[in-house]
């Protein structure tokens, strides 16, 4: 199968994109616990046009989180190519880590999205709800395949319904160190 050139969404309505997104599936990453559940991202528009990013996941009933920021990579472009920046480790944020965040597909109602990177090392399927219709999930898988992603690496993220609240005990960021060692 020939792969298409990776295209991104044009004219993303950043205000509509804000809010909570649940991770339906993703490529495993050194930056996330292996057994994370109920993973979600919450995006809030800052007055300067950047986006506050709060990524959360639960492991063994404990909430772990990391905060960062996102911004349009090229403000003169209409393409949804963003950069995200986090400081690690989360418990002593001193090292900036920046990554690409490309919106590859989003539905008209801004209810589900396919996000990747030009390196094709990361891929996320996100949804406004904790679960995504299997037919839509498969359509997003096909879109990822078309641009050359190895979708066999996708891992479905367990989600509770209803999702956990904010009151869970917090892991002070040590999950980040554990994840480096594959825990």
Tab-separated table of N, CA and C in Angstrom:
chain	number	residue	atom	x	y	z
A	1	UNK	N	0.840	-1.194	0.000
A	1	UNK	CA	0.000	0.000	0.000
A	1	UNK	C	0.875	1.242	0.000
A	2	UNK	N	0.567	2.176	-0.864
A	2	UNK	CA	1.305	3.431	-0.901
A	2	UNK	C	0.779	4.330	0.209
A	3	UNK	N	1.689	5.039	0.846
A	3	UNK	CA	1.234	5.943	1.891
A	3	UNK	C	1.082	7.340	1.323
A	4	UNK	N	0.013	8.012	1.786
A	4	UNK	CA	-0.220	9.392	1.388
A	4	UNK	C	0.704	10.299	2.186
A	5	UNK	N	0.915	11.479	1.642
A	5	UNK	CA	1.678	12.473	2.397
A	5	UNK	C	0.862	12.852	3.630
A	6	UNK	N	1.544	13.040	4.750
A	6	UNK	CA	0.839	13.389	5.980
A	6	UNK	C	0.293	14.807	5.878
A	7	UNK	N	-1.014	14.902	5.968
A	7	UNK	CA	-1.669	16.208	5.952
A	7	UNK	C	-2.253	16.468	7.323
A	8	UNK	N	-2.391	17.731	7.635
A	8	UNK	CA	-2.985	18.103	8.913
A	8	UNK	C	-4.240	18.924	8.651
A	9	UNK	N	-5.032	19.056	9.700
A	9	UNK	CA	-6.243	19.859	9.633
A	9	UNK	C	-5.849	21.305	9.347
A	10	UNK	N	-6.641	21.957	8.548
A	10	UNK	CA	-6.432	23.378	8.260
A	10	UNK	C	-7.520	24.176	8.996
A	11	UNK	N	-7.149	25.366	9.421
A	11	UNK	CA	-8.080	26.288	10.090
A	11	UNK	C	-8.743	25.675	11.327
A	12	UNK	N	-7.949	25.011	12.160
A	12	UNK	CA	-8.459	24.454	13.411
A	12	UNK	C	-9.029	25.585	14.263
A	13	UNK	N	-10.246	25.390	14.748
A	13	UNK	CA	-10.865	26.370	15.647
A	13	UNK	C	-10.339	26.064	17.046
A	14	UNK	N	-9.299	26.780	17.439
A	14	UNK	CA	-8.606	26.478	18.689
A	14	UNK	C	-9.533	26.610	19.898
A	15	UNK	N	-10.478	27.551	19.847
A	15	UNK	CA	-11.409	27.709	20.972
A	15	UNK	C	-12.325	26.489	21.092
A	16	UNK	N	-12.799	25.970	19.956
A	16	UNK	CA	-13.635	24.760	19.989
A	16	UNK	C	-12.845	23.540	20.448
A	17	UNK	N	-11.536	23.555	20.212
A	17	UNK	CA	-10.677	22.432	20.569
A	17	UNK	C	-10.435	22.351	22.080
A	18	UNK	N	-10.609	23.475	22.767
A	18	UNK	CA	-10.347	23.521	24.204
A	18	UNK	C	-11.307	22.611	24.959
A	19	UNK	N	-10.888	22.212	26.148
A	19	UNK	CA	-11.717	21.364	26.999
A	19	UNK	C	-11.047	20.026	27.254
A	20	UNK	N	-11.846	19.079	27.698
A	20	UNK	CA	-11.315	17.770	28.079
A	20	UNK	C	-11.428	16.783	26.933
A	21	UNK	N	-10.342	15.995	26.753
A	21	UNK	CA	-10.274	14.922	25.769
A	21	UNK	C	-9.813	13.653	26.479
A	22	UNK	N	-10.515	12.561	26.236
A	22	UNK	CA	-10.141	11.267	26.807
A	22	UNK	C	-9.317	10.485	25.799
A	23	UNK	N	-8.251	9.872	26.281
A	23	UNK	CA	-7.402	9.067	25.411
A	23	UNK	C	-8.062	7.707	25.186
A	24	UNK	N	-8.430	7.450	23.952
A	24	UNK	CA	-9.045	6.176	23.587
A	24	UNK	C	-7.954	5.153	23.265
A	25	UNK	N	-6.904	5.604	22.603
A	25	UNK	CA	-5.777	4.735	22.273
A	25	UNK	C	-4.557	5.605	21.994
A	26	UNK	N	-3.377	4.996	22.167
A	26	UNK	CA	-2.131	5.717	21.883
A	26	UNK	C	-1.011	4.709	21.686
A	27	UNK	N	0.083	5.190	21.127
A	27	UNK	CA	1.298	4.397	21.086
A	27	UNK	C	1.898	4.433	22.496
A	28	UNK	N	2.413	3.308	22.981
A	28	UNK	CA	3.104	3.346	24.278
A	28	UNK	C	4.241	4.364	24.230
A	29	UNK	N	4.465	5.010	25.357
A	29	UNK	CA	5.457	6.084	25.402
A	29	UNK	C	6.230	6.022	26.704
A	30	UNK	N	7.466	6.407	26.625
A	30	UNK	CA	8.310	6.461	27.824
A	30	UNK	C	7.788	7.504	28.807
A	31	UNK	N	6.985	8.444	28.310
A	31	UNK	CA	6.495	9.520	29.162
A	31	UNK	C	5.173	9.200	29.857
A	32	UNK	N	4.656	7.986	29.665
A	32	UNK	CA	3.412	7.608	30.330
A	32	UNK	C	3.582	6.266	31.022
A	33	UNK	N	2.934	6.099	32.193
A	33	UNK	CA	3.010	4.805	32.867
A	33	UNK	C	2.433	3.706	31.980
A	34	UNK	N	3.032	2.513	32.034
A	34	UNK	CA	2.569	1.390	31.217
A	34	UNK	C	1.135	0.993	31.532
A	35	UNK	N	0.767	1.029	32.796
A	35	UNK	CA	-0.563	0.572	33.182
A	35	UNK	C	-1.498	1.734	33.517
A	36	UNK	N	-1.296	2.866	32.845
A	36	UNK	CA	-2.153	4.021	33.078
A	36	UNK	C	-3.572	3.781	32.584
A	37	UNK	N	-4.515	4.295	33.328
A	37	UNK	CA	-5.938	4.197	32.983
A	37	UNK	C	-6.553	5.583	33.059
A	38	UNK	N	-7.702	5.721	32.423
A	38	UNK	CA	-8.456	6.978	32.492
A	38	UNK	C	-7.598	8.181	32.104
A	39	UNK	N	-6.714	7.969	31.156
A	39	UNK	CA	-5.828	9.042	30.709
A	39	UNK	C	-6.641	10.084	29.956
A	40	UNK	N	-6.342	11.339	30.262
A	40	UNK	CA	-7.077	12.422	29.630
A	40	UNK	C	-6.210	13.663	29.554
A	41	UNK	N	-6.598	14.551	28.682
A	41	UNK	CA	-5.918	15.836	28.528
A	41	UNK	C	-6.967	16.930	28.620
A	42	UNK	N	-6.624	17.993	29.309
A	42	UNK	CA	-7.514	19.148	29.402
A	42	UNK	C	-6.749	20.356	28.886
A	43	UNK	N	-7.344	21.021	27.893
A	43	UNK	CA	-6.717	22.170	27.248
A	43	UNK	C	-7.501	23.435	27.585
A	44	UNK	N	-6.764	24.468	27.991
A	44	UNK	CA	-7.375	25.749	28.341
A	44	UNK	C	-6.621	26.855	27.608
A	45	UNK	N	-7.370	27.715	26.916
A	45	UNK	CA	-6.756	28.812	26.170
A	45	UNK	C	-6.285	29.899	27.129
A	46	UNK	N	-5.019	30.264	26.999
A	46	UNK	CA	-4.448	31.353	27.799
A	46	UNK	C	-4.702	32.688	27.091
A	47	UNK	N	-4.692	33.799	27.846
A	47	UNK	CA	-4.927	35.121	27.232
A	47	UNK	C	-3.942	35.451	26.101
A	48	UNK	N	-2.727	34.899	26.155
A	48	UNK	CA	-1.736	35.201	25.116
A	48	UNK	C	-1.856	34.309	23.881
A	49	UNK	N	-2.890	33.452	23.843
A	49	UNK	CA	-3.108	32.590	22.683
A	49	UNK	C	-2.451	31.227	22.783
A	50	UNK	N	-1.596	31.030	23.794
A	50	UNK	CA	-1.039	29.690	24.013
A	50	UNK	C	-2.078	28.847	24.734
A	51	UNK	N	-1.799	27.567	24.860
A	51	UNK	CA	-2.751	26.646	25.481
A	51	UNK	C	-2.113	26.016	26.708
A	52	UNK	N	-2.819	26.067	27.822
A	52	UNK	CA	-2.378	25.346	29.016
A	52	UNK	C	-2.786	23.886	28.834
A	53	UNK	N	-1.853	22.970	29.065
A	53	UNK	CA	-2.086	21.540	28.885
A	53	UNK	C	-1.984	20.854	30.245
A	54	UNK	N	-3.004	20.089	30.596
A	54	UNK	CA	-2.968	19.247	31.790
A	54	UNK	C	-3.215	17.819	31.338
A	55	UNK	N	-2.179	16.976	31.417
A	55	UNK	CA	-2.318	15.549	31.104
A	55	UNK	C	-2.401	14.785	32.411
A	56	UNK	N	-3.401	13.893	32.510
A	56	UNK	CA	-3.605	13.112	33.722
A	56	UNK	C	-3.772	11.642	33.370
A	57	UNK	N	-3.331	10.798	34.291
A	57	UNK	CA	-3.570	9.367	34.161
A	57	UNK	C	-3.661	8.788	35.566
A	58	UNK	N	-4.288	7.644	35.686
A	58	UNK	CA	-4.427	6.974	36.969
A	58	UNK	C	-3.709	5.634	36.914
A	59	UNK	N	-2.937	5.356	37.955
A	59	UNK	CA	-2.249	4.080	38.082
A	59	UNK	C	-2.471	3.578	39.503
A	60	UNK	N	-3.028	2.390	39.617
A	60	UNK	CA	-3.312	1.811	40.944
A	60	UNK	C	-4.094	2.781	41.823
A	61	UNK	N	-5.062	3.470	41.219
A	61	UNK	CA	-5.925	4.380	41.963
A	61	UNK	C	-5.324	5.734	42.273
A	62	UNK	N	-4.079	5.977	41.873
A	62	UNK	CA	-3.441	7.266	42.137
A	62	UNK	C	-3.369	8.093	40.859
A	63	UNK	N	-3.656	9.361	41.028
A	63	UNK	CA	-3.630	10.296	39.902
A	63	UNK	C	-2.219	10.829	39.714
A	64	UNK	N	-1.736	10.763	38.489
A	64	UNK	CA	-0.465	11.377	38.119
A	64	UNK	C	-0.764	12.410	37.045
A	65	UNK	N	-0.032	13.502	37.068
A	65	UNK	CA	-0.309	14.541	36.072
A	65	UNK	C	0.971	15.284	35.720
A	66	UNK	N	0.898	15.932	34.584
A	66	UNK	CA	1.984	16.819	34.159
A	66	UNK	C	1.326	17.990	33.434
A	67	UNK	N	1.852	19.174	33.669
A	67	UNK	CA	1.306	20.361	33.027
A	67	UNK	C	2.328	20.943	32.069
A	68	UNK	N	1.830	21.548	31.029
A	68	UNK	CA	2.708	22.151	30.040
A	68	UNK	C	1.961	23.199	29.254
A	69	UNK	N	2.503	23.521	28.088
A	69	UNK	CA	1.851	24.510	27.234
A	69	UNK	C	1.989	24.071	25.781
A	70	UNK	N	1.089	24.575	24.978
A	70	UNK	CA	1.114	24.295	23.543
A	70	UNK	C	0.960	25.618	22.808
A	71	UNK	N	1.493	25.631	21.592
A	71	UNK	CA	1.391	26.836	20.781
A	71	UNK	C	1.475	26.448	19.312
A	72	UNK	N	0.920	27.274	18.457
A	72	UNK	CA	0.970	27.043	17.016
A	72	UNK	C	2.430	27.167	16.579
A	73	UNK	N	2.935	26.146	15.883
A	73	UNK	CA	4.344	26.130	15.478
A	73	UNK	C	4.684	27.296	14.550
A	74	UNK	N	3.791	27.582	13.599
A	74	UNK	CA	4.013	28.685	12.666
A	74	UNK	C	2.744	29.542	12.643
A	75	UNK	N	2.743	30.649	13.373
A	75	UNK	CA	1.537	31.475	13.461
A	75	UNK	C	1.027	31.989	12.107
A	76	UNK	N	1.896	31.997	11.081
A	76	UNK	CA	1.476	32.485	9.757
A	76	UNK	C	0.779	31.393	8.947
A	77	UNK	N	0.816	30.156	9.439
A	77	UNK	CA	0.235	29.028	8.705
A	77	UNK	C	-1.186	28.745	9.187
A	78	UNK	N	-1.997	28.163	8.296
A	78	UNK	CA	-3.353	27.762	8.683
A	78	UNK	C	-3.398	26.290	9.085
A	79	UNK	N	-2.229	25.645	9.155
A	79	UNK	CA	-2.171	24.224	9.482
A	79	UNK	C	-2.151	24.001	10.996
A	80	UNK	N	-2.801	22.905	11.426
A	80	UNK	CA	-2.879	22.558	12.850
A	80	UNK	C	-1.631	21.798	13.278
A	81	UNK	N	-0.498	22.480	13.174
A	81	UNK	CA	0.785	21.938	13.621
A	81	UNK	C	1.173	22.717	14.868
A	82	UNK	N	1.062	22.055	15.987
A	82	UNK	CA	1.385	22.697	17.250
A	82	UNK	C	2.649	22.101	17.837
A	83	UNK	N	3.201	22.805	18.796
A	83	UNK	CA	4.309	22.325	19.612
A	83	UNK	C	3.793	22.271	21.043
A	84	UNK	N	4.162	21.217	21.758
A	84	UNK	CA	3.844	21.140	23.185
A	84	UNK	C	5.148	21.131	23.952
A	85	UNK	N	5.114	21.794	25.096
A	85	UNK	CA	6.317	21.862	25.930
A	85	UNK	C	5.955	21.479	27.358
A	86	UNK	N	6.714	20.517	27.883
A	86	UNK	CA	6.581	20.111	29.273
A	86	UNK	C	7.942	20.276	29.929
A	87	UNK	N	7.917	20.443	31.234
A	87	UNK	CA	9.162	20.460	31.995
A	87	UNK	C	9.211	19.188	32.813
A	88	UNK	N	10.324	18.487	32.754
A	88	UNK	CA	10.462	17.218	33.460
A	88	UNK	C	11.686	17.261	34.370
A	89	UNK	N	11.702	16.420	35.383
A	89	UNK	CA	10.588	15.594	35.850
A	89	UNK	C	9.499	16.468	36.482
A	90	UNK	N	8.247	15.989	36.500
A	90	UNK	CA	7.134	16.817	36.979
A	90	UNK	C	7.293	17.307	38.417
A	91	UNK	N	7.968	16.521	39.265
A	91	UNK	CA	8.094	16.921	40.672
A	91	UNK	C	9.187	17.979	40.873
A	92	UNK	N	10.044	18.196	39.870
A	92	UNK	CA	11.095	19.198	39.920
A	92	UNK	C	11.317	19.695	38.490
A	93	UNK	N	10.355	20.468	37.974
A	93	UNK	CA	10.371	20.812	36.543
A	93	UNK	C	11.514	21.726	36.132
A	94	UNK	N	12.588	21.121	35.617
A	94	UNK	CA	13.749	21.920	35.236
A	94	UNK	C	14.185	21.720	33.785
A	95	UNK	N	13.810	20.598	33.183
A	95	UNK	CA	14.268	20.299	31.828
A	95	UNK	C	13.101	20.467	30.848
A	96	UNK	N	13.190	21.442	29.924
A	96	UNK	CA	12.095	21.588	28.958
A	96	UNK	C	12.172	20.512	27.868
A	97	UNK	N	11.039	19.914	27.578
A	97	UNK	CA	10.945	18.922	26.505
A	97	UNK	C	9.842	19.402	25.566
A	98	UNK	N	10.199	19.593	24.304
A	98	UNK	CA	9.240	20.078	23.310
A	98	UNK	C	8.991	18.987	22.283
A	99	UNK	N	7.736	18.848	21.859
A	99	UNK	CA	7.378	17.827	20.872
A	99	UNK	C	6.348	18.378	19.895
A	100	UNK	N	6.275	17.746	18.729
A	100	UNK	CA	5.251	18.098	17.745
A	100	UNK	C	3.911	17.518	18.169
A	101	UNK	N	2.850	18.246	17.864
A	101	UNK	CA	1.476	17.824	18.122
A	101	UNK	C	0.694	18.245	16.889
A	102	UNK	N	0.513	17.294	15.969
A	102	UNK	CA	-0.170	17.595	14.716
A	102	UNK	C	-1.577	17.017	14.732
A	103	UNK	N	-2.562	17.867	14.485
A	103	UNK	CA	-3.947	17.404	14.394
A	103	UNK	C	-4.152	16.880	12.972
A	104	UNK	N	-4.203	15.557	12.847
A	104	UNK	CA	-4.302	14.908	11.539
A	104	UNK	C	-5.737	14.834	11.029
A	105	UNK	N	-6.674	14.709	11.965
A	105	UNK	CA	-8.095	14.647	11.581
A	105	UNK	C	-8.924	15.033	12.797
A	106	UNK	N	-9.992	15.774	12.545
A	106	UNK	CA	-10.980	16.060	13.588
A	106	UNK	C	-12.344	16.108	12.921
A	107	UNK	N	-13.343	15.584	13.598
A	107	UNK	CA	-14.692	15.609	13.019
A	107	UNK	C	-15.255	17.025	13.103
A	108	UNK	N	-16.297	17.290	12.334
A	108	UNK	CA	-16.883	18.638	12.274
A	108	UNK	C	-17.395	19.125	13.623
A	109	UNK	N	-17.849	18.201	14.471
A	109	UNK	CA	-18.382	18.590	15.778
A	109	UNK	C	-17.332	18.674	16.872
A	110	UNK	N	-16.065	18.447	16.517
A	110	UNK	CA	-14.970	18.474	17.478
A	110	UNK	C	-15.213	17.501	18.637
A	111	UNK	N	-15.619	16.267	18.275
A	111	UNK	CA	-15.900	15.236	19.278
A	111	UNK	C	-14.826	14.151	19.326
A	112	UNK	N	-14.095	13.939	18.245
A	112	UNK	CA	-13.008	12.963	18.232
A	112	UNK	C	-11.920	13.448	17.282
A	113	UNK	N	-10.695	13.027	17.589
A	113	UNK	CA	-9.545	13.580	16.882
A	113	UNK	C	-8.435	12.537	16.779
A	114	UNK	N	-7.656	12.653	15.712
A	114	UNK	CA	-6.472	11.838	15.503
A	114	UNK	C	-5.278	12.796	15.552
A	115	UNK	N	-4.352	12.543	16.459
A	115	UNK	CA	-3.199	13.421	16.656
A	115	UNK	C	-1.931	12.608	16.478
A	116	UNK	N	-0.949	13.171	15.778
A	116	UNK	CA	0.305	12.458	15.572
A	116	UNK	C	1.481	13.400	15.506
A	117	UNK	N	2.580	12.837	15.047
A	117	UNK	CA	3.821	13.584	14.886
A	117	UNK	C	4.422	13.212	13.539
A	118	UNK	N	5.186	14.104	12.932
A	118	UNK	CA	5.771	13.788	11.625
A	118	UNK	C	6.734	12.588	11.678
A	119	UNK	N	7.301	12.329	12.851
A	119	UNK	CA	8.210	11.182	13.008
A	119	UNK	C	7.448	9.852	13.013
A	120	UNK	N	6.147	9.923	13.213
A	120	UNK	CA	5.258	8.755	13.322
A	120	UNK	C	5.599	7.878	14.531
A	121	UNK	N	6.268	8.454	15.520
A	121	UNK	CA	6.590	7.712	16.742
A	121	UNK	C	5.496	7.835	17.789
A	122	UNK	N	4.607	8.781	17.613
A	122	UNK	CA	3.508	8.979	18.557
A	122	UNK	C	2.207	9.119	17.796
A	123	UNK	N	1.158	8.572	18.391
A	123	UNK	CA	-0.176	8.644	17.795
A	123	UNK	C	-1.192	8.567	18.920
A	124	UNK	N	-2.212	9.405	18.849
A	124	UNK	CA	-3.272	9.395	19.846
A	124	UNK	C	-4.620	9.456	19.149
A	125	UNK	N	-5.565	8.731	19.695
A	125	UNK	CA	-6.976	8.866	19.333
A	125	UNK	C	-7.650	9.389	20.589
A	126	UNK	N	-8.237	10.581	20.472
A	126	UNK	CA	-8.870	11.242	21.608
A	126	UNK	C	-10.348	11.463	21.314
A	127	UNK	N	-11.128	11.530	22.383
A	127	UNK	CA	-12.578	11.704	22.240
A	127	UNK	C	-13.101	12.530	23.412
A	128	UNK	N	-14.177	13.248	23.185
A	128	UNK	CA	-14.790	14.037	24.263
A	128	UNK	C	-15.462	13.137	25.302
A	129	UNK	N	-15.808	11.919	24.893
A	129	UNK	CA	-16.432	10.942	25.786
A	129	UNK	C	-15.389	9.892	26.164
A	130	UNK	N	-15.681	9.093	27.181
A	130	UNK	CA	-14.731	8.063	27.616
A	130	UNK	C	-14.672	6.880	26.660
A	131	UNK	N	-15.640	6.766	25.778
A	131	UNK	CA	-15.648	5.659	24.813
A	131	UNK	C	-15.994	6.190	23.423
A	132	UNK	N	-15.458	5.524	22.419
A	132	UNK	CA	-15.663	5.931	21.031
A	132	UNK	C	-16.293	4.770	20.276
A	133	UNK	N	-17.278	5.072	19.456
A	133	UNK	CA	-17.928	4.071	18.625
A	133	UNK	C	-16.872	3.291	17.830
A	134	UNK	N	-16.989	1.977	17.797
A	134	UNK	CA	-15.987	1.122	17.150
A	134	UNK	C	-15.821	1.446	15.667
A	135	UNK	N	-16.913	1.787	14.991
A	135	UNK	CA	-16.834	2.126	13.567
A	135	UNK	C	-15.983	3.387	13.351
A	136	UNK	N	-16.189	4.387	14.202
A	136	UNK	CA	-15.402	5.622	14.102
A	136	UNK	C	-13.943	5.331	14.447
A	137	UNK	N	-13.730	4.525	15.482
A	137	UNK	CA	-12.366	4.138	15.865
A	137	UNK	C	-11.655	3.501	14.669
A	138	UNK	N	-12.318	2.582	14.004
A	138	UNK	CA	-11.720	1.907	12.847
A	138	UNK	C	-11.447	2.872	11.694
A	139	UNK	N	-12.314	3.861	11.505
A	139	UNK	CA	-12.079	4.871	10.472
A	139	UNK	C	-10.815	5.682	10.785
A	140	UNK	N	-10.617	6.004	12.056
A	140	UNK	CA	-9.422	6.755	12.455
A	140	UNK	C	-8.169	5.901	12.277
A	141	UNK	N	-8.290	4.608	12.559
A	141	UNK	CA	-7.174	3.672	12.350
A	141	UNK	C	-6.791	3.681	10.863
A	142	UNK	N	-7.787	3.631	9.999
A	142	UNK	CA	-7.520	3.633	8.554
A	142	UNK	C	-6.830	4.921	8.122
A	143	UNK	N	-7.272	6.053	8.670
A	143	UNK	CA	-6.636	7.333	8.336
A	143	UNK	C	-5.164	7.322	8.759
A	144	UNK	N	-4.873	6.753	9.922
A	144	UNK	CA	-3.489	6.668	10.390
A	144	UNK	C	-2.661	5.743	9.494
A	145	UNK	N	-3.241	4.625	9.098
A	145	UNK	CA	-2.550	3.682	8.201
A	145	UNK	C	-2.212	4.360	6.874
A	146	UNK	N	-3.158	5.134	6.346
A	146	UNK	CA	-2.982	5.786	5.042
A	146	UNK	C	-1.758	6.692	4.988
A	147	UNK	N	-1.405	7.272	6.137
A	147	UNK	CA	-0.242	8.169	6.147
A	147	UNK	C	0.999	7.490	6.720
A	148	UNK	N	0.946	6.170	6.871
A	148	UNK	CA	2.141	5.411	7.203
A	148	UNK	C	2.373	5.033	8.648
A	149	UNK	N	1.383	5.187	9.510
A	149	UNK	CA	1.547	4.767	10.903
A	149	UNK	C	1.434	3.249	11.017
A	150	UNK	N	2.250	2.662	11.873
A	150	UNK	CA	2.160	1.241	12.193
A	150	UNK	C	1.136	1.107	13.318
A	151	UNK	N	-0.117	0.949	12.943
A	151	UNK	CA	-1.203	0.968	13.921
A	151	UNK	C	-1.223	-0.278	14.804
A	152	UNK	N	-0.400	-1.272	14.483
A	152	UNK	CA	-0.328	-2.451	15.352
A	152	UNK	C	0.257	-2.069	16.718
A	153	UNK	N	0.912	-0.900	16.802
A	153	UNK	CA	1.488	-0.447	18.070
A	153	UNK	C	0.461	0.275	18.953
A	154	UNK	N	-0.726	0.548	18.409
A	154	UNK	CA	-1.738	1.259	19.204
A	154	UNK	C	-2.180	0.405	20.386
A	155	UNK	N	-2.303	1.057	21.521
A	155	UNK	CA	-2.754	0.407	22.752
A	155	UNK	C	-4.025	1.129	23.209
A	156	UNK	N	-5.114	0.380	23.377
A	156	UNK	CA	-6.355	0.994	23.862
A	156	UNK	C	-6.201	1.329	25.343
A	157	UNK	N	-6.635	2.515	25.701
A	157	UNK	CA	-6.525	2.993	27.071
A	157	UNK	C	-7.804	2.666	27.836
A	158	UNK	N	-7.708	1.906	28.936
A	158	UNK	CA	-8.911	1.632	29.726
A	158	UNK	C	-9.494	2.932	30.291
A	159	UNK	N	-10.804	3.080	30.139
A	159	UNK	CA	-11.501	4.260	30.647
A	159	UNK	C	-12.684	3.813	31.497
A	160	UNK	N	-12.880	4.459	32.638
A	160	UNK	CA	-14.029	4.195	33.503
A	160	UNK	C	-15.196	5.058	33.052
A	161	UNK	N	-16.383	4.583	33.353
A	161	UNK	CA	-17.561	5.381	33.070
A	161	UNK	C	-18.445	5.339	34.303
A	162	UNK	N	-18.566	6.398	35.080
A	162	UNK	CA	-18.023	7.728	34.823
A	162	UNK	C	-16.516	7.789	35.107
A	163	UNK	N	-15.841	8.785	34.534
A	163	UNK	CA	-14.402	8.930	34.770
A	163	UNK	C	-14.133	9.348	36.214
A	164	UNK	N	-12.924	9.100	36.696
A	164	UNK	CA	-12.606	9.501	38.070
A	164	UNK	C	-12.616	11.011	38.215
A	165	UNK	N	-12.854	11.447	39.440
A	165	UNK	CA	-12.854	12.877	39.722
A	165	UNK	C	-11.467	13.359	40.077
A	166	UNK	N	-11.404	14.548	40.580
A	166	UNK	CA	-10.118	15.167	40.913
A	166	UNK	C	-9.618	14.748	42.292
A	167	UNK	N	-10.445	14.018	43.046
A	167	UNK	CA	-10.127	13.758	44.445
A	167	UNK	C	-9.177	12.582	44.676
A	168	UNK	N	-8.755	11.897	43.636
A	168	UNK	CA	-7.872	10.733	43.802
A	168	UNK	C	-6.529	11.162	44.393
A	169	UNK	N	-5.909	10.285	45.227
A	169	UNK	CA	-4.577	10.618	45.751
A	169	UNK	C	-3.621	10.866	44.593
A	170	UNK	N	-2.720	11.807	44.775
A	170	UNK	CA	-1.820	12.205	43.689
A	170	UNK	C	-0.453	11.542	43.832
A	171	UNK	N	0.025	11.009	42.732
A	171	UNK	CA	1.409	10.528	42.645
A	171	UNK	C	2.216	11.768	42.329
A	172	UNK	N	3.162	12.122	43.132
A	172	UNK	CA	3.886	13.393	43.027
A	172	UNK	C	4.786	13.500	41.802
A	173	UNK	N	4.563	12.696	40.780
A	173	UNK	CA	5.373	12.793	39.576
A	173	UNK	C	6.438	11.719	39.481
A	174	UNK	N	6.498	10.836	40.482
A	174	UNK	CA	7.507	9.784	40.440
A	174	UNK	C	7.182	8.740	39.377
A	175	UNK	N	5.942	8.735	38.883
A	175	UNK	CA	5.571	7.832	37.786
A	175	UNK	C	6.466	8.073	36.590
A	176	UNK	N	6.905	9.314	36.419
A	176	UNK	CA	7.730	9.657	35.276
A	176	UNK	C	9.047	8.881	35.325
A	177	UNK	N	9.654	8.815	36.507
A	177	UNK	CA	10.905	8.064	36.667
A	177	UNK	C	10.651	6.578	36.443
A	178	UNK	N	9.563	6.064	37.031
A	178	UNK	CA	9.221	4.642	36.879
A	178	UNK	C	9.019	4.295	35.402
A	179	UNK	N	8.404	5.208	34.646
A	179	UNK	CA	8.113	4.920	33.241
A	179	UNK	C	9.398	4.767	32.422
A	180	UNK	N	10.441	5.474	32.808
A	180	UNK	CA	11.715	5.353	32.113
A	180	UNK	C	12.253	3.923	32.214
A	181	UNK	N	11.947	3.296	33.366
A	181	UNK	CA	12.428	1.937	33.596
A	181	UNK	C	11.379	0.883	33.207
A	182	UNK	N	10.343	1.312	32.475
A	182	UNK	CA	9.351	0.378	31.950
A	182	UNK	C	8.346	-0.108	32.961
A	183	UNK	N	8.138	0.625	34.030
A	183	UNK	CA	7.172	0.213	35.064
A	183	UNK	C	5.831	0.871	34.822
